[in-house]
């Protein structure tokens, strides 16, 4: 991709974690970066708000969706459907709402990049919500790539990353999790 001073990139979920790192890296390139998230007042679960946001942004070159949710862990028999649905509403349906609204504003040669996770391709007991969300995103991205062409649609699966998403864990538990992931 070529970035010029006219290039406009929007990072949804760009105020923390991977999204913040993406926005920071893009700031070193030419062009402008817009960052939106819950903390800036954009709720990706609100399709009308997403559409209004993109209408206000006008033409855009690249959209990166990194918004995530606190997906509940646990066995299928133990996880609340309401908690599972809330996680899907943010990460899966939020990504679809962003792709739908952004597609009307992306310039020729533009891109939509979604984020997934390694659980889309791994069987780990107690992670069915994250597994299902990420697998669904990867499957839908293939459809979006065909339907939205010539807009390029891609999915990036960064793997386990030490972000604020694990802030609720003790430092020891987080370090053990990261160490175990690095070993495997």
Short mmCIF file of C-alpha atoms in Angstrom, two decimals:
data_model
loop_
_atom_site.label_atom_id
_atom_site.label_comp_id
_atom_site.label_asym_id
_atom_site.label_seq_id
_atom_site.Cartn_x
_atom_site.Cartn_y
_atom_site.Cartn_z
CA UNK A 1 0.00 0.00 0.00
CA UNK A 2 1.14 3.48 -0.78
CA UNK A 3 0.47 6.18 1.78
CA UNK A 4 0.43 9.82 0.71
CA UNK A 5 -0.48 12.97 2.58
CA UNK A 6 -4.05 12.49 1.26
CA UNK A 7 -4.38 8.94 2.61
CA UNK A 8 -7.03 8.64 5.31
CA UNK A 9 -7.13 5.64 7.63
CA UNK A 10 -9.71 4.93 10.32
CA UNK A 11 -8.91 2.58 13.20
CA UNK A 12 -12.01 1.37 15.04
CA UNK A 13 -10.99 0.20 18.49
CA UNK A 14 -7.85 2.31 18.26
CA UNK A 15 -7.64 3.73 21.77
CA UNK A 16 -6.24 0.63 23.48
CA UNK A 17 -4.47 -2.65 22.88
CA UNK A 18 -3.71 -3.78 19.36
CA UNK A 19 -5.77 -0.95 17.84
CA UNK A 20 -3.72 1.68 19.65
CA UNK A 21 -0.51 0.00 18.46
CA UNK A 22 -1.84 -0.01 14.87
CA UNK A 23 -2.81 3.68 15.08
CA UNK A 24 0.59 4.56 16.54
CA UNK A 25 2.42 2.68 13.77
CA UNK A 26 0.27 4.30 11.08
CA UNK A 27 1.03 7.74 12.52
CA UNK A 28 4.59 7.23 11.25
CA UNK A 29 3.30 7.10 7.67
CA UNK A 30 1.95 9.87 5.50
CA UNK A 31 -1.74 10.68 5.74
CA UNK A 32 -4.25 11.14 8.51
CA UNK A 33 -5.40 8.69 11.13
CA UNK A 34 -8.84 8.81 12.73
CA UNK A 35 -9.34 6.74 15.85
CA UNK A 36 -12.75 5.75 17.19
CA UNK A 37 -13.86 3.51 20.02
CA UNK A 38 -16.24 3.28 22.94
CA UNK A 39 -14.02 5.72 24.81
CA UNK A 40 -14.44 8.30 22.02
CA UNK A 41 -18.21 7.76 21.99
CA UNK A 42 -18.61 5.30 19.11
CA UNK A 43 -20.54 2.15 20.01
CA UNK A 44 -19.94 -0.50 17.35
CA UNK A 45 -23.09 -2.29 18.51
CA UNK A 46 -25.14 0.67 17.17
CA UNK A 47 -25.49 0.24 13.40
CA UNK A 48 -27.05 3.69 12.95
CA UNK A 49 -24.21 5.34 14.88
CA UNK A 50 -21.64 3.52 12.74
CA UNK A 51 -23.38 4.65 9.53
CA UNK A 52 -23.55 8.25 10.79
CA UNK A 53 -19.89 8.16 11.77
CA UNK A 54 -18.78 7.07 8.29
CA UNK A 55 -21.14 9.53 6.61
CA UNK A 56 -19.46 12.30 8.62
CA UNK A 57 -15.95 11.02 7.73
CA UNK A 58 -16.46 11.14 3.98
CA UNK A 59 -14.04 9.35 1.64
CA UNK A 60 -11.55 7.02 3.33
CA UNK A 61 -8.74 4.82 2.09
CA UNK A 62 -8.32 2.21 4.80
CA UNK A 63 -10.42 0.95 7.71
CA UNK A 64 -8.96 -1.26 10.42
CA UNK A 65 -11.35 -2.92 12.89
CA UNK A 66 -9.72 -4.02 16.13
CA UNK A 67 -12.62 -3.50 18.54
CA UNK A 68 -12.93 -6.47 20.82
CA UNK A 69 -15.07 -7.67 23.62
CA UNK A 70 -14.61 -9.41 26.91
CA UNK A 71 -15.77 -12.75 25.64
CA UNK A 72 -16.76 -15.04 28.47
CA UNK A 73 -14.75 -18.19 28.97
CA UNK A 74 -16.04 -21.50 30.14
CA UNK A 75 -17.79 -24.61 28.97
CA UNK A 76 -20.86 -24.36 26.75
CA UNK A 77 -22.97 -25.60 29.65
CA UNK A 78 -21.70 -22.84 31.94
CA UNK A 79 -21.55 -19.68 29.82
CA UNK A 80 -24.51 -17.33 29.88
CA UNK A 81 -26.09 -16.83 26.47
CA UNK A 82 -26.53 -13.13 27.26
CA UNK A 83 -22.80 -12.74 27.91
CA UNK A 84 -21.98 -14.67 24.73
CA UNK A 85 -24.40 -12.55 22.68
CA UNK A 86 -22.93 -9.31 24.04
CA UNK A 87 -19.45 -10.44 22.99
CA UNK A 88 -20.73 -11.27 19.49
CA UNK A 89 -22.54 -7.93 19.28
CA UNK A 90 -19.26 -6.10 19.70
CA UNK A 91 -16.65 -8.11 17.85
CA UNK A 92 -18.63 -9.92 15.15
CA UNK A 93 -21.70 -7.77 14.47
CA UNK A 94 -19.66 -4.61 15.13
CA UNK A 95 -17.19 -5.64 12.42
CA UNK A 96 -20.03 -6.31 9.99
CA UNK A 97 -21.66 -2.95 10.75
CA UNK A 98 -18.34 -1.19 10.16
CA UNK A 99 -17.68 -3.04 6.89
CA UNK A 100 -21.21 -2.31 5.68
CA UNK A 101 -21.01 1.42 6.45
CA UNK A 102 -17.37 1.88 5.42
CA UNK A 103 -17.83 0.18 2.04
CA UNK A 104 -19.91 3.13 0.81
CA UNK A 105 -17.03 5.53 1.55
CA UNK A 106 -13.86 3.62 0.69
CA UNK A 107 -11.92 5.01 -2.25
CA UNK A 108 -10.77 2.81 -5.15
CA UNK A 109 -7.83 0.70 -4.01
CA UNK A 110 -8.97 0.93 -0.40
CA UNK A 111 -8.98 -1.76 2.24
CA UNK A 112 -10.88 -3.14 5.19
CA UNK A 113 -8.84 -5.10 7.71
CA UNK A 114 -10.51 -7.13 10.46
CA UNK A 115 -8.84 -8.81 13.42
CA UNK A 116 -9.44 -12.37 14.45
CA UNK A 117 -7.58 -14.72 16.76
CA UNK A 118 -5.82 -18.05 16.81
CA UNK A 119 -8.80 -19.66 18.53
CA UNK A 120 -10.61 -19.58 15.18
CA UNK A 121 -8.36 -22.47 14.18
CA UNK A 122 -7.60 -24.18 17.50
CA UNK A 123 -9.67 -26.39 19.72
CA UNK A 124 -9.27 -25.19 23.29
CA UNK A 125 -11.89 -26.27 25.82
CA UNK A 126 -13.61 -23.38 27.57
CA UNK A 127 -13.19 -20.92 24.69
CA UNK A 128 -16.22 -21.63 22.53
CA UNK A 129 -17.37 -17.98 22.42
CA UNK A 130 -14.00 -16.63 21.24
CA UNK A 131 -13.59 -19.57 18.88
CA UNK A 132 -17.02 -19.05 17.32
CA UNK A 133 -16.62 -15.25 16.98
CA UNK A 134 -13.22 -15.45 15.36
CA UNK A 135 -14.15 -18.33 13.06
CA UNK A 136 -17.29 -16.44 12.01
CA UNK A 137 -15.25 -13.32 11.22
CA UNK A 138 -12.78 -15.28 9.13
CA UNK A 139 -15.59 -16.96 7.20
CA UNK A 140 -17.49 -13.73 6.57
CA UNK A 141 -14.33 -11.91 5.48
CA UNK A 142 -14.15 -14.24 2.48
CA UNK A 143 -17.69 -13.27 1.50
CA UNK A 144 -16.99 -9.56 2.10
CA UNK A 145 -13.89 -9.80 -0.11
CA UNK A 146 -16.00 -11.12 -2.99
CA UNK A 147 -19.01 -8.85 -2.46
CA UNK A 148 -17.04 -5.64 -1.86
CA UNK A 149 -14.37 -6.12 -4.56
CA UNK A 150 -12.40 -4.17 -5.65
CA UNK A 151 -12.14 -3.15 -1.99
CA UNK A 152 -9.63 -5.53 -0.43
CA UNK A 153 -10.87 -7.25 2.71
CA UNK A 154 -8.39 -9.08 4.90
CA UNK A 155 -8.27 -10.65 8.34
CA UNK A 156 -5.22 -10.47 10.57
CA UNK A 157 -4.86 -12.95 13.41
CA UNK A 158 -2.22 -11.51 15.73
CA UNK A 159 -2.27 -14.33 18.27
CA UNK A 160 -2.05 -13.86 22.02
CA UNK A 161 -0.92 -10.31 22.72
CA UNK A 162 -0.22 -8.71 26.09
CA UNK A 163 -2.83 -5.93 26.14
CA UNK A 164 -5.28 -4.32 28.54
CA UNK A 165 -7.70 -7.16 27.75
CA UNK A 166 -5.91 -9.18 30.42
CA UNK A 167 -5.79 -6.41 33.04
CA UNK A 168 -8.24 -8.33 35.25
CA UNK A 169 -5.73 -11.13 35.69
CA UNK A 170 -3.09 -11.10 38.39
CA UNK A 171 0.36 -10.23 37.12
CA UNK A 172 1.54 -13.77 37.89
CA UNK A 173 -1.36 -15.40 36.02
CA UNK A 174 -0.88 -13.11 33.00
CA UNK A 175 2.86 -13.82 32.87
CA UNK A 176 2.22 -17.57 33.17
CA UNK A 177 -0.34 -17.42 30.36
CA UNK A 178 2.06 -15.52 28.08
CA UNK A 179 4.93 -17.84 28.97
CA UNK A 180 2.85 -20.94 28.25
CA UNK A 181 1.71 -19.45 24.93
CA UNK A 182 5.30 -18.69 23.97
CA UNK A 183 6.33 -22.27 24.77
CA UNK A 184 3.60 -23.77 22.60
#
